[in-house]
PDB file of C-alpha atoms in Angstrom:
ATOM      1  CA  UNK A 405      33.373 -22.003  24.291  1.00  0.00           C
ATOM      2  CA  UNK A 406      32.569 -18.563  23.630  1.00  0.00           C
ATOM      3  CA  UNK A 407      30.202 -17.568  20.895  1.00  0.00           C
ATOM      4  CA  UNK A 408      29.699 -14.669  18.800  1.00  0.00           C
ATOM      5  CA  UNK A 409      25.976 -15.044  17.747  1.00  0.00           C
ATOM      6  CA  UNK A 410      23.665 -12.771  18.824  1.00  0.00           C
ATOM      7  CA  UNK A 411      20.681 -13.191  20.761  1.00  0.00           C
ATOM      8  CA  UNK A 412      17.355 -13.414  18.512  1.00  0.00           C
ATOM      9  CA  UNK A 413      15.182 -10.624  18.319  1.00  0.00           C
ATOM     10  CA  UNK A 414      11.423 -11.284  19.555  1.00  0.00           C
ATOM     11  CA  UNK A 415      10.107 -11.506  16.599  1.00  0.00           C
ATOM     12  CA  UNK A 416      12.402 -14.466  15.107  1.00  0.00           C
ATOM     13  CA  UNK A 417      12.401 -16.004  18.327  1.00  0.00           C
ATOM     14  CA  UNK A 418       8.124 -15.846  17.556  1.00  0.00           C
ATOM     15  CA  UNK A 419       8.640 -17.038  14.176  1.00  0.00           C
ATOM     16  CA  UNK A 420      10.766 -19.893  14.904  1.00  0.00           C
ATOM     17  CA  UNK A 421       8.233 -21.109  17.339  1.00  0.00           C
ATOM     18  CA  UNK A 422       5.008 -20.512  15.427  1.00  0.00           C
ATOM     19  CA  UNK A 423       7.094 -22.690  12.747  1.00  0.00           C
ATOM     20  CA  UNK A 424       7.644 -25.535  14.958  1.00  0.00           C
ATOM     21  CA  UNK A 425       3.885 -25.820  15.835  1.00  0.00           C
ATOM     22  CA  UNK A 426       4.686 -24.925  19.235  1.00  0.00           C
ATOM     23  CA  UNK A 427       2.232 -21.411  19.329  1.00  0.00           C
ATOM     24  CA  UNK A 428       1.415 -19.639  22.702  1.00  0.00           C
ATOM     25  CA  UNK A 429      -0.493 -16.910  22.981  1.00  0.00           C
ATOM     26  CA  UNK A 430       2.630 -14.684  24.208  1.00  0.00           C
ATOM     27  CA  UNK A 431       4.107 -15.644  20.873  1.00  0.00           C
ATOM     28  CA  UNK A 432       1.718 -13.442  19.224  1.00  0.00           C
ATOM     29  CA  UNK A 433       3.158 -10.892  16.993  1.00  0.00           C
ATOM     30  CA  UNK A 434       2.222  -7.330  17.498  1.00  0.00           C
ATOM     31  CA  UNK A 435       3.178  -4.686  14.728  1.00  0.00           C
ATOM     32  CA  UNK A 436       2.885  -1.046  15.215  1.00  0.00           C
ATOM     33  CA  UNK A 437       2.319   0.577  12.004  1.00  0.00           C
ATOM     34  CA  UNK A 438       4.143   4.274  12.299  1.00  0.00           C
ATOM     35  CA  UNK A 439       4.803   4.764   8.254  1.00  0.00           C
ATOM     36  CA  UNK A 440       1.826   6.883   7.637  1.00  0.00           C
ATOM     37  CA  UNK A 441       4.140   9.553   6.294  1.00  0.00           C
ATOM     38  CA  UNK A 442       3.990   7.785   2.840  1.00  0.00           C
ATOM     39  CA  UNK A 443       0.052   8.144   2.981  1.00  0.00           C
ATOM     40  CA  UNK A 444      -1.070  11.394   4.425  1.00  0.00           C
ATOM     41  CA  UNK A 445       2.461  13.730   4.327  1.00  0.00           C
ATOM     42  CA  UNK A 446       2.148  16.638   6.887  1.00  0.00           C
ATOM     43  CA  UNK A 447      -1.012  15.189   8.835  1.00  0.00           C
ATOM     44  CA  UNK A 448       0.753  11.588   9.764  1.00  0.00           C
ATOM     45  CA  UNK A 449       1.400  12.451  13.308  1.00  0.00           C
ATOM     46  CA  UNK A 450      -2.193  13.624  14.034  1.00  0.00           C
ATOM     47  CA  UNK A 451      -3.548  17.165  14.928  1.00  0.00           C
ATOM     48  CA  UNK A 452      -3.025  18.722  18.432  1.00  0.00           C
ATOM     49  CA  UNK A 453      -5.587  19.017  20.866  1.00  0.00           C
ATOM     50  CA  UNK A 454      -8.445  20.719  20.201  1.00  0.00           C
ATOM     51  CA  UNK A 455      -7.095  21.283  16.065  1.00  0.00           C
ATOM     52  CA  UNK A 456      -9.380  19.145  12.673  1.00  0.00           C
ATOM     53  CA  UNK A 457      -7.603  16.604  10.840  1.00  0.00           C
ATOM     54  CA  UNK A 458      -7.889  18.171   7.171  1.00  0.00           C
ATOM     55  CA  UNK A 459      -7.048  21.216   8.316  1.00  0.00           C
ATOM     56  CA  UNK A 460      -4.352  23.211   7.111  1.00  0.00           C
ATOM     57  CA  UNK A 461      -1.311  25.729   8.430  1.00  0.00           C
ATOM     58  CA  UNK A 462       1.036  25.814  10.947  1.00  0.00           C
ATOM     59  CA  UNK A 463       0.308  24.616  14.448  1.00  0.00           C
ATOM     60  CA  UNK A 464      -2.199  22.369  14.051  1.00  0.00           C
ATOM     61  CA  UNK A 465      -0.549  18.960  13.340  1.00  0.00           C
ATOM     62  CA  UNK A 466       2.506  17.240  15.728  1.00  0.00           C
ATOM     63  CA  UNK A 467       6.029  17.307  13.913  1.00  0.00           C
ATOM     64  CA  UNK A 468       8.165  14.601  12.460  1.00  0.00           C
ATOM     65  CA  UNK A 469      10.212  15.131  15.196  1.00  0.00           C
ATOM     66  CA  UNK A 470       7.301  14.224  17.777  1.00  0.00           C
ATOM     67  CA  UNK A 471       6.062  11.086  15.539  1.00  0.00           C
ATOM     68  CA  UNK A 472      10.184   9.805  15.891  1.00  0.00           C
ATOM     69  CA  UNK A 473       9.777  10.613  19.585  1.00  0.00           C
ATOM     70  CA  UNK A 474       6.914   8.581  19.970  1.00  0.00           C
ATOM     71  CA  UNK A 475       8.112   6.057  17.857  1.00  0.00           C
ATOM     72  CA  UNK A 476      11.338   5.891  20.884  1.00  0.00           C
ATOM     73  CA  UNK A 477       8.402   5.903  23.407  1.00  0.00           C
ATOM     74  CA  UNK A 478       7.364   2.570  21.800  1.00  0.00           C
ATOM     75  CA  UNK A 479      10.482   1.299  21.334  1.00  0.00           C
ATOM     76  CA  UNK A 480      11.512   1.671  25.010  1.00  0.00           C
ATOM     77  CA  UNK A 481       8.579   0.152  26.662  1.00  0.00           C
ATOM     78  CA  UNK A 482       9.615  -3.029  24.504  1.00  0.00           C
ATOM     79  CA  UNK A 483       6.089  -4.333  24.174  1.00  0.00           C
ATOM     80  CA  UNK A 484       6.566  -4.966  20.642  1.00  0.00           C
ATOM     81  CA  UNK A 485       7.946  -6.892  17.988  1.00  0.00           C
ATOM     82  CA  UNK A 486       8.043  -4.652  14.567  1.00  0.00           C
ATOM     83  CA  UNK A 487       7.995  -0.945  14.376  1.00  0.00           C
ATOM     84  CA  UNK A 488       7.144  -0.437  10.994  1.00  0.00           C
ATOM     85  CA  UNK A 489       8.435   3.359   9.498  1.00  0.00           C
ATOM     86  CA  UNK A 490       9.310   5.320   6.475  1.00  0.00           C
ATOM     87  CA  UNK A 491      12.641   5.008   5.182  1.00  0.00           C
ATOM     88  CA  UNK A 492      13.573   8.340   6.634  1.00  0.00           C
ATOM     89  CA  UNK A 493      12.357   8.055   9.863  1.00  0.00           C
ATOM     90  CA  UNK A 494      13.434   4.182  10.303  1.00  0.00           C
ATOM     91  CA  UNK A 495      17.053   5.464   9.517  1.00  0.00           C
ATOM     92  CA  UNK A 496      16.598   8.141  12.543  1.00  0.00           C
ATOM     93  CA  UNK A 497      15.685   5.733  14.874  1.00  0.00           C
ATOM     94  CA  UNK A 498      18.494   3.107  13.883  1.00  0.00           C
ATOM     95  CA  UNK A 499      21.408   5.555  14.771  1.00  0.00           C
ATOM     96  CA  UNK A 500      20.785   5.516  18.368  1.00  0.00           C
ATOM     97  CA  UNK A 501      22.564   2.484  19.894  1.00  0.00           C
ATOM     98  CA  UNK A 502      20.110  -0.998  21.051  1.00  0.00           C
ATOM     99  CA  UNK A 503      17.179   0.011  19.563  1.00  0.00           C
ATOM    100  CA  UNK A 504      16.751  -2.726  17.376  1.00  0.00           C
ATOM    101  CA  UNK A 505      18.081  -5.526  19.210  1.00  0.00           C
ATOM    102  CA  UNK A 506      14.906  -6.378  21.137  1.00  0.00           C
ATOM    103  CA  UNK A 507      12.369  -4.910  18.407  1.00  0.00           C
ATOM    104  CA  UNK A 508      12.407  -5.061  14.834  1.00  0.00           C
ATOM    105  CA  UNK A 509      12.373  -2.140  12.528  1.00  0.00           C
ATOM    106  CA  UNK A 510      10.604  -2.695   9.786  1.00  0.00           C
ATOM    107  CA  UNK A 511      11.059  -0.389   6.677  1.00  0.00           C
ATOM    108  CA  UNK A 512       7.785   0.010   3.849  1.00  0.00           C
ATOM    109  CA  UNK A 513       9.356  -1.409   0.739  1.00  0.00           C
ATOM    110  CA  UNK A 514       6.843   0.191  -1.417  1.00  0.00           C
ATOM    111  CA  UNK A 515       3.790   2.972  -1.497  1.00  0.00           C
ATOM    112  CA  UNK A 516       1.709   1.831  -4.394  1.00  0.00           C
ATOM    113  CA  UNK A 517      -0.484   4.855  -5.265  1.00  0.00           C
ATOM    114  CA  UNK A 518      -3.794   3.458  -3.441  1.00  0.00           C
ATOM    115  CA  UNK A 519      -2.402   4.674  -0.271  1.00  0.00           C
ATOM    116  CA  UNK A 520      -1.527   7.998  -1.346  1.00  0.00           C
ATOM    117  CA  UNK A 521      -3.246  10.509   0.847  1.00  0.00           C
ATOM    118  CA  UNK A 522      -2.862  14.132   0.729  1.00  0.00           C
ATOM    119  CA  UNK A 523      -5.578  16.362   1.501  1.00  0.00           C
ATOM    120  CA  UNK A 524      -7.565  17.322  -1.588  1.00  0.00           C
ATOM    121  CA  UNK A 525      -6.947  14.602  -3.657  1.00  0.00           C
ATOM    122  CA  UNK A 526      -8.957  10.630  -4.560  1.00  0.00           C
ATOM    123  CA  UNK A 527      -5.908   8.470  -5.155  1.00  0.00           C
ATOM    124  CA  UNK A 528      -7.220   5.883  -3.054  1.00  0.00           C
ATOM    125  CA  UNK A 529     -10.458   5.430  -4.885  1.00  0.00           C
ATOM    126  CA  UNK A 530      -8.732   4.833  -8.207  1.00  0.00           C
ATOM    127  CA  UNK A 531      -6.939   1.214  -9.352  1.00  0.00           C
ATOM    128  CA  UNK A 532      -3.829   1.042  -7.730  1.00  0.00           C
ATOM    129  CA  UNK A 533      -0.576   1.589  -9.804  1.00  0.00           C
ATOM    130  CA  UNK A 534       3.017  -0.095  -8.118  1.00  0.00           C
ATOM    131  CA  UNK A 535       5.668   2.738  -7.194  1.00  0.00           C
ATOM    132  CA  UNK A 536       8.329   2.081  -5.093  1.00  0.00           C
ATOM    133  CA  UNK A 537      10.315   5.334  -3.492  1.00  0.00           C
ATOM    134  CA  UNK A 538      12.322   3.059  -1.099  1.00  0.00           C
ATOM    135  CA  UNK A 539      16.154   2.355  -2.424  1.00  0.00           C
ATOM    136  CA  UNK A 540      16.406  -1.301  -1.104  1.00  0.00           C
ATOM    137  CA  UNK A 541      20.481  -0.818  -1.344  1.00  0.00           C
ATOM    138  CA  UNK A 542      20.287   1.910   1.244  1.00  0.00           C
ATOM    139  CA  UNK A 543      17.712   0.539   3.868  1.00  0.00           C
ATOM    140  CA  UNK A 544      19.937  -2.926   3.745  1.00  0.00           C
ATOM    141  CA  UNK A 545      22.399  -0.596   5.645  1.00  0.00           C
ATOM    142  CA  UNK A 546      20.060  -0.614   9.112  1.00  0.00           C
ATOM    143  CA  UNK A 547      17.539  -3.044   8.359  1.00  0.00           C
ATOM    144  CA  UNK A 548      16.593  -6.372   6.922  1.00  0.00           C
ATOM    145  CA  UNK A 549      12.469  -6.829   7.204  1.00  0.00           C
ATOM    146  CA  UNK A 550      10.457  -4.357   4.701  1.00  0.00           C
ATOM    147  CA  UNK A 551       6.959  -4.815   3.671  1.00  0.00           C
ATOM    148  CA  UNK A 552       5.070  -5.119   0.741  1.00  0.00           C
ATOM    149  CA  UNK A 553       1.824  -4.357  -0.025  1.00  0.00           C
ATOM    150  CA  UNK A 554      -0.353  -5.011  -2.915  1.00  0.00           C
ATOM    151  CA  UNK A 555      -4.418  -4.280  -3.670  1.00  0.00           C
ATOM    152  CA  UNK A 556      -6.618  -6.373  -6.767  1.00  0.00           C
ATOM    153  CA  UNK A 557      -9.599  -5.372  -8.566  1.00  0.00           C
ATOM    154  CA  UNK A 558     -10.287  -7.242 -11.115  1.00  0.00           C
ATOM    155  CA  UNK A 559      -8.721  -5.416 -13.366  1.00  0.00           C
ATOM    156  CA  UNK A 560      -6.320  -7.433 -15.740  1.00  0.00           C
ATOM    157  CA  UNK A 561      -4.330  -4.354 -16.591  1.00  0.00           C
ATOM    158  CA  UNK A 562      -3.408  -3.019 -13.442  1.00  0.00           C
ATOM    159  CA  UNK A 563      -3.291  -6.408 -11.239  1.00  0.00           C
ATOM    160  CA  UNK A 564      -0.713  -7.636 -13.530  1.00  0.00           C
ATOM    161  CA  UNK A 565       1.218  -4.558 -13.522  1.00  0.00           C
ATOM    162  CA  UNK A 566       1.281  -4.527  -9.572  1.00  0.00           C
ATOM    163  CA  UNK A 567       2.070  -8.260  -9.720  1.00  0.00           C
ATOM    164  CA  UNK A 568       5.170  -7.625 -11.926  1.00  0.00           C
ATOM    165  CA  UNK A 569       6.274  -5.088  -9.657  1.00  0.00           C
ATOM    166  CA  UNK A 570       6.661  -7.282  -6.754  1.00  0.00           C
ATOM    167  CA  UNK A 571       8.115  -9.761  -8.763  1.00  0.00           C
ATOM    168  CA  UNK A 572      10.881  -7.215  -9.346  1.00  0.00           C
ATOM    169  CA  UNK A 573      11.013  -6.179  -6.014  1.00  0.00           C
ATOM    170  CA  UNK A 574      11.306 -10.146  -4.732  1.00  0.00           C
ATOM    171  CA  UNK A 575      14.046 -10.754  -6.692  1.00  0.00           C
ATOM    172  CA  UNK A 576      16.006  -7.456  -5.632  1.00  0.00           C
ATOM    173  CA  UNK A 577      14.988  -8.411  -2.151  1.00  0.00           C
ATOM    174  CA  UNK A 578      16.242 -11.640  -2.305  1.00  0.00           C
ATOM    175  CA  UNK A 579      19.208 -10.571  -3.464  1.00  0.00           C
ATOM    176  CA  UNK A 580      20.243  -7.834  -1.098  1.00  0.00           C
ATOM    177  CA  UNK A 581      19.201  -9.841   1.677  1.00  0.00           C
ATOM    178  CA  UNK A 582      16.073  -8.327   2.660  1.00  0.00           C
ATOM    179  CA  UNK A 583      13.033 -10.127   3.710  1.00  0.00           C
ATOM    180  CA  UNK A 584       9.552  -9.039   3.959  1.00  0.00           C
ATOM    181  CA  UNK A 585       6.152  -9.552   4.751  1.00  0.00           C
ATOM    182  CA  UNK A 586       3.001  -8.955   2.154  1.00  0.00           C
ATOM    183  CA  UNK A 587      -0.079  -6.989   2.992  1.00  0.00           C
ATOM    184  CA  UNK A 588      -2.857  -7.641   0.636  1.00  0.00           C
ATOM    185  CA  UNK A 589      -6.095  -4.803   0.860  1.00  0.00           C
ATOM    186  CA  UNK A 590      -9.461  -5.554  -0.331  1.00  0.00           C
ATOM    187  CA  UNK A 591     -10.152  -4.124  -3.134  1.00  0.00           C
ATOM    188  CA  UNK A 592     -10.097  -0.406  -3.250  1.00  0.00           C
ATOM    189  CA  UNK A 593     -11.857  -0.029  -6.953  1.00  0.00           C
ATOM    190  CA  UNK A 594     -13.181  -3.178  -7.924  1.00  0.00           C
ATOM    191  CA  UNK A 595     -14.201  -4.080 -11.101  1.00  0.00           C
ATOM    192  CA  UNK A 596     -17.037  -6.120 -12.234  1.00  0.00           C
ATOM    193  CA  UNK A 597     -17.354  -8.694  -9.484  1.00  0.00           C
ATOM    194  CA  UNK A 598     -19.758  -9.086  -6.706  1.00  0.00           C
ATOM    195  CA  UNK A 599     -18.526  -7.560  -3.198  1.00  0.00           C
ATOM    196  CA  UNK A 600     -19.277 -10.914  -1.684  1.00  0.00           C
ATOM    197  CA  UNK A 601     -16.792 -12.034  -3.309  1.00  0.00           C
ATOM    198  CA  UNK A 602     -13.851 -10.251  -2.583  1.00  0.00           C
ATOM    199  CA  UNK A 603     -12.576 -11.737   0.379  1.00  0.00           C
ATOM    200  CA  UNK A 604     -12.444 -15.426  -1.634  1.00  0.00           C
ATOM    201  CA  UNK A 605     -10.867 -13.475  -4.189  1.00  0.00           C
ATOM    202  CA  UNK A 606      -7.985 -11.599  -1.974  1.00  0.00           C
ATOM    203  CA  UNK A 607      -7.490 -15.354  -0.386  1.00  0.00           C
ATOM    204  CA  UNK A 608      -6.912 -16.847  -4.011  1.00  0.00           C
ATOM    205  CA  UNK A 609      -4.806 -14.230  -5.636  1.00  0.00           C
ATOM    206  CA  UNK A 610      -2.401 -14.894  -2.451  1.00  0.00           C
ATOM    207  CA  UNK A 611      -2.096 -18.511  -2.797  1.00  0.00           C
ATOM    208  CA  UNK A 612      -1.951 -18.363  -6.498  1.00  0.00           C
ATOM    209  CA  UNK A 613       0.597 -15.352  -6.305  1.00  0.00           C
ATOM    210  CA  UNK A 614       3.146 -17.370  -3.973  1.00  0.00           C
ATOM    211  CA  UNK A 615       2.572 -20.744  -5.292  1.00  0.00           C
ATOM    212  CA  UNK A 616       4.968 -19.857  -8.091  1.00  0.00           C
ATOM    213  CA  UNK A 617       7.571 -18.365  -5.024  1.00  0.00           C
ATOM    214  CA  UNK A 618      10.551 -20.287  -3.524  1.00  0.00           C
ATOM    215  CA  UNK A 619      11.283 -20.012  -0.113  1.00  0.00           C
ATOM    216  CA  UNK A 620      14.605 -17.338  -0.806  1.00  0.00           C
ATOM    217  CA  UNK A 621      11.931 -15.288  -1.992  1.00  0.00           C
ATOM    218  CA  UNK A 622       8.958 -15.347   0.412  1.00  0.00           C
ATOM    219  CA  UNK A 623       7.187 -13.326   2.586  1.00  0.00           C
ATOM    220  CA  UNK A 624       7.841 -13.975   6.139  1.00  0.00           C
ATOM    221  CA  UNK A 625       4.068 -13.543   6.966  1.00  0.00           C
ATOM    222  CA  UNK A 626       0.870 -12.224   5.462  1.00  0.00           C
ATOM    223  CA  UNK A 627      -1.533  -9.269   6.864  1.00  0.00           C
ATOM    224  CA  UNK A 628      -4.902  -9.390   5.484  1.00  0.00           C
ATOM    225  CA  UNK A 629      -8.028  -7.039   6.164  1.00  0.00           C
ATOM    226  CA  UNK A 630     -10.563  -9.203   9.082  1.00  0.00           C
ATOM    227  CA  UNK A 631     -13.166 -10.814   6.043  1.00  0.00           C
ATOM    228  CA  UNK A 632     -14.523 -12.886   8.903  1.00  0.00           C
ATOM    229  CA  UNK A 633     -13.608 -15.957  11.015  1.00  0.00           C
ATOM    230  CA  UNK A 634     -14.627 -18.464   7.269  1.00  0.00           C
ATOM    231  CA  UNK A 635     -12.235 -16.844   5.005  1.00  0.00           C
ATOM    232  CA  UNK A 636      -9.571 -16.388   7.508  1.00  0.00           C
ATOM    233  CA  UNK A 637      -9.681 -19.738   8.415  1.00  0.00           C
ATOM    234  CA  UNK A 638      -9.503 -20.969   4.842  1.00  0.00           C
ATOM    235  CA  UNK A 639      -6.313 -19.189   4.044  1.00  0.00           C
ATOM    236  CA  UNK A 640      -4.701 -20.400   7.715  1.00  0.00           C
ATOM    237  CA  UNK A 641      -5.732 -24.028   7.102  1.00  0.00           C
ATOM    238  CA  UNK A 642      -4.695 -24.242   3.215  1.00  0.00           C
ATOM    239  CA  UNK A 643      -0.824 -24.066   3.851  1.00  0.00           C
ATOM    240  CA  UNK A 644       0.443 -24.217   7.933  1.00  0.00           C
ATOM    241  CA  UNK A 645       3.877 -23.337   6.395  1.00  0.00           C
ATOM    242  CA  UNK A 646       2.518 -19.811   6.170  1.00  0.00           C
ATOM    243  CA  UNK A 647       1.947 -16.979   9.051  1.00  0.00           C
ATOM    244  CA  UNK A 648      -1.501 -14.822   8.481  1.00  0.00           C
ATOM    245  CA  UNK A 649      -1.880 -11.885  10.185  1.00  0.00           C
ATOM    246  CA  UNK A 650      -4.271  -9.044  10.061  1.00  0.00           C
ATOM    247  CA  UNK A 651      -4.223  -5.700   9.113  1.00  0.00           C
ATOM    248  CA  UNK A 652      -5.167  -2.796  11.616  1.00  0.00           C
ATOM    249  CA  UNK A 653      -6.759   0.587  11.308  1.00  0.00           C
ATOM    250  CA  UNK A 654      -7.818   3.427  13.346  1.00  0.00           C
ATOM    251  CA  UNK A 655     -10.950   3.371  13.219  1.00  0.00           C
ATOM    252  CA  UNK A 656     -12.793   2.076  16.167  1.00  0.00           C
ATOM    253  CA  UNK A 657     -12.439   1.732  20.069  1.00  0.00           C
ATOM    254  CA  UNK A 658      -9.902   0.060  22.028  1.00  0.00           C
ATOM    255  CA  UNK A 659     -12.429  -2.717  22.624  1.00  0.00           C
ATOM    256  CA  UNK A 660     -13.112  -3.073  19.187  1.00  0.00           C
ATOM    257  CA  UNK A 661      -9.467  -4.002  18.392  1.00  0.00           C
ATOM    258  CA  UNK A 662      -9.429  -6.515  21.631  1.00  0.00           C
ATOM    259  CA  UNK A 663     -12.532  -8.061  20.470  1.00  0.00           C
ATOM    260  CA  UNK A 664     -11.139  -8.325  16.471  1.00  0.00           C
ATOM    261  CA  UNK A 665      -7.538  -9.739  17.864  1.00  0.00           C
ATOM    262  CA  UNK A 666      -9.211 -12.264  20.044  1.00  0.00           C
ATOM    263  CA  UNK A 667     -11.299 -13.490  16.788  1.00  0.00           C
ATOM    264  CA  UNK A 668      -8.605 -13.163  14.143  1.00  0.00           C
ATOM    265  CA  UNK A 669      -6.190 -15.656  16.785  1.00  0.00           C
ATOM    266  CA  UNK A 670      -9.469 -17.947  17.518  1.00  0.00           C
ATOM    267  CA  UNK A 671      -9.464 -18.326  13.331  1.00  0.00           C
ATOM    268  CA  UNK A 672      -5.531 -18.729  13.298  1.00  0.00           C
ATOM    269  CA  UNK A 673      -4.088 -15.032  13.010  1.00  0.00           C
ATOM    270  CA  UNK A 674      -0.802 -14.864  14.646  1.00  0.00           C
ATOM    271  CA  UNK A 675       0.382 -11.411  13.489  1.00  0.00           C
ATOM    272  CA  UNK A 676      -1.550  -7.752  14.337  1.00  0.00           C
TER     273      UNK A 676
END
C-alpha cells in the first residue's frame, strides 16, 4: 500500500534510537553552530587571510553571502545532523529545494543579551537580560527545531526574569509547533557563590527548571559547557529520559575537540 510519510531526517532517526536505549556511536549527534550573526554582526564569518579579527572597514571580513555559501558547503557533504542559523540566513538556505530533508535546520529562538558581541562593547560580562528578535510565527514557515539558551548567576532578579522568558517562549513554542533544544552557559557574571560551584549549580537549575515541564513543552536535548566527566555524568544519570549534549567553541585545536567529544560520550554526551 502506498504511503505518504516521509522518510526521517538523521537527527529523529538519532533521537528515536538514543530513546530506545539502543545508542551507537554513529548515532551521535553533531551540530554545527553557524548563528554567530546574532553575537558578533559584521565579523561572524571571520576575517580574510592575512586581515585581524577586531578590525574594522571594508575588505577585511567574508560576506553574508560567503557564510550562506559555506553553510551549503556543509549541507551538501551531509555529515551532519543540525545546522543551526539566524533567522535570516536559515530562511535563505530553506528556499533551495532538499536541503533539509537529510539535515536539520535549526533556527536560534532567542539572543539573550550575554551573547551580544559587537566590537567595542562588554555585554557579555554583565547579567544576562532575555530578548528574543526571532518571530516564532514566521520561522514555523521553514522550520520546526529552534534553540534556547539561557545563563544563571545567582542573581534572583535577573535569573527569574530569564526564567519567565522561556516560560513564555515554551508555551508559544508549544503552541506553534516548534520544538527546541536548551543551552545552558556557565555563568557569565556570577554573583556571590564560589566558582567551584557553578557547574553543580548549572546541573540543578536544569533539573529544577524542567521538573515543572510536560513533555509538549520540552526540550528535545540539552547542551551544556564540558564541567568535567563528575558533573556530566550526574546530570546524564539523574533522568535517562533526557539527551545531554555539549556545547562547542572555537577555541582550541582540532585535537582538542576529538579529545573533549571522546570524554563528553565516555560520561554520556550524545549531542556536540
Amino acid at each position: 500500500m502506498p504511503t505518504n510519510k516521509k522518510p526521517a531526517r538523521d537527527l529523529d532517526r538519532k533521537l528515536a534510537k538514543i530513546h530506545a536505549g539502543k545508542y551507537k556511536p554513529a548515532d551521535f549527534i553533531i551540530a554545527d553552530a553557524k548563528d554567530a550573526d546574532m553575537a558578533f554582526g559584521v565579523m561572524a564569518p571571520a576575517p580574510h587571510p592575512g586581515k585581524t579579527w577586531g578590525d574594522s572597514g571594508p575588505g577585511i571580513y567574508r560576506t553574508r553571502q560567503d557564510y550562506i555559501s559555506h553553510m551549503q558547503t556543509l549541507i551538501n557533504q551531509g555529515q551532519l545532523d543540525i545546522m543551526l542559523t539566524s533567522a535570516s540566513n536559515g530562511e535563505q538556505l530553506a528556499k533551495k529545494s532538499g536541503n533539509f530533508k537529510k539535515v536539520t535546520l535549526a533556527i536560534r529562538g532567542n539572543d539573550a543579551t550575554d551573547i551580544w558581541n559587537p566590537r567595542g562593547t562588554n555585554y557579555p560580562v554583565n547579567k544576562s537580560i532575555p530578548f528574543q528578535t526571532v518571530n516564532l510565527k514566521r520561522i514555523r514557515k521553514f522550520c520546526d527545531l529552534v534553540l534556547y539558551s539561557l545563563t544563571f548567576n545567582n542573581d534572583l532578579d535577573a535569573d527569574l526574569r530569564s526564567l519567565q522568558a522561556y516560560r513564555e517562549f515554551r508555551i508559544e513554542a508549544a503552541d506553534l509547533g516548534v520544538r527546541h533544544f536548551m543551552e545552558v552557559f556557565n555563568p557569565n557574571a556570577p554573583v556571590g557563590m564560589k566558582k567551584s560551584d557553578e557547574a553543580s549549580m548549572v546541573n540543578d537549575h536544569i533539573i529544577r527548571t524542567l521538573a515543572g515541564v510536560t513533555e509538549a513543552e520540552r526540550p528535545v536535548f540539552l547542551k551544556i559547557a564540558y564541567n568535567g566527566g563528575k558533573h556530566l555524568r550526574e546530570l546524564v544519570e539523574h533522568d535517562s529520559s533526557t539527551i545531554v549534549g555539549l556545547l562547542g567553541g572555537s577555541a582550541g585545536t582540532t585535537r582538542d575537540t576529538f579529545e573533549l567529544l571522546q570524554r563528553g560520550e565516555q560520561a554520556g554526551a550524545r549531542v556536540a
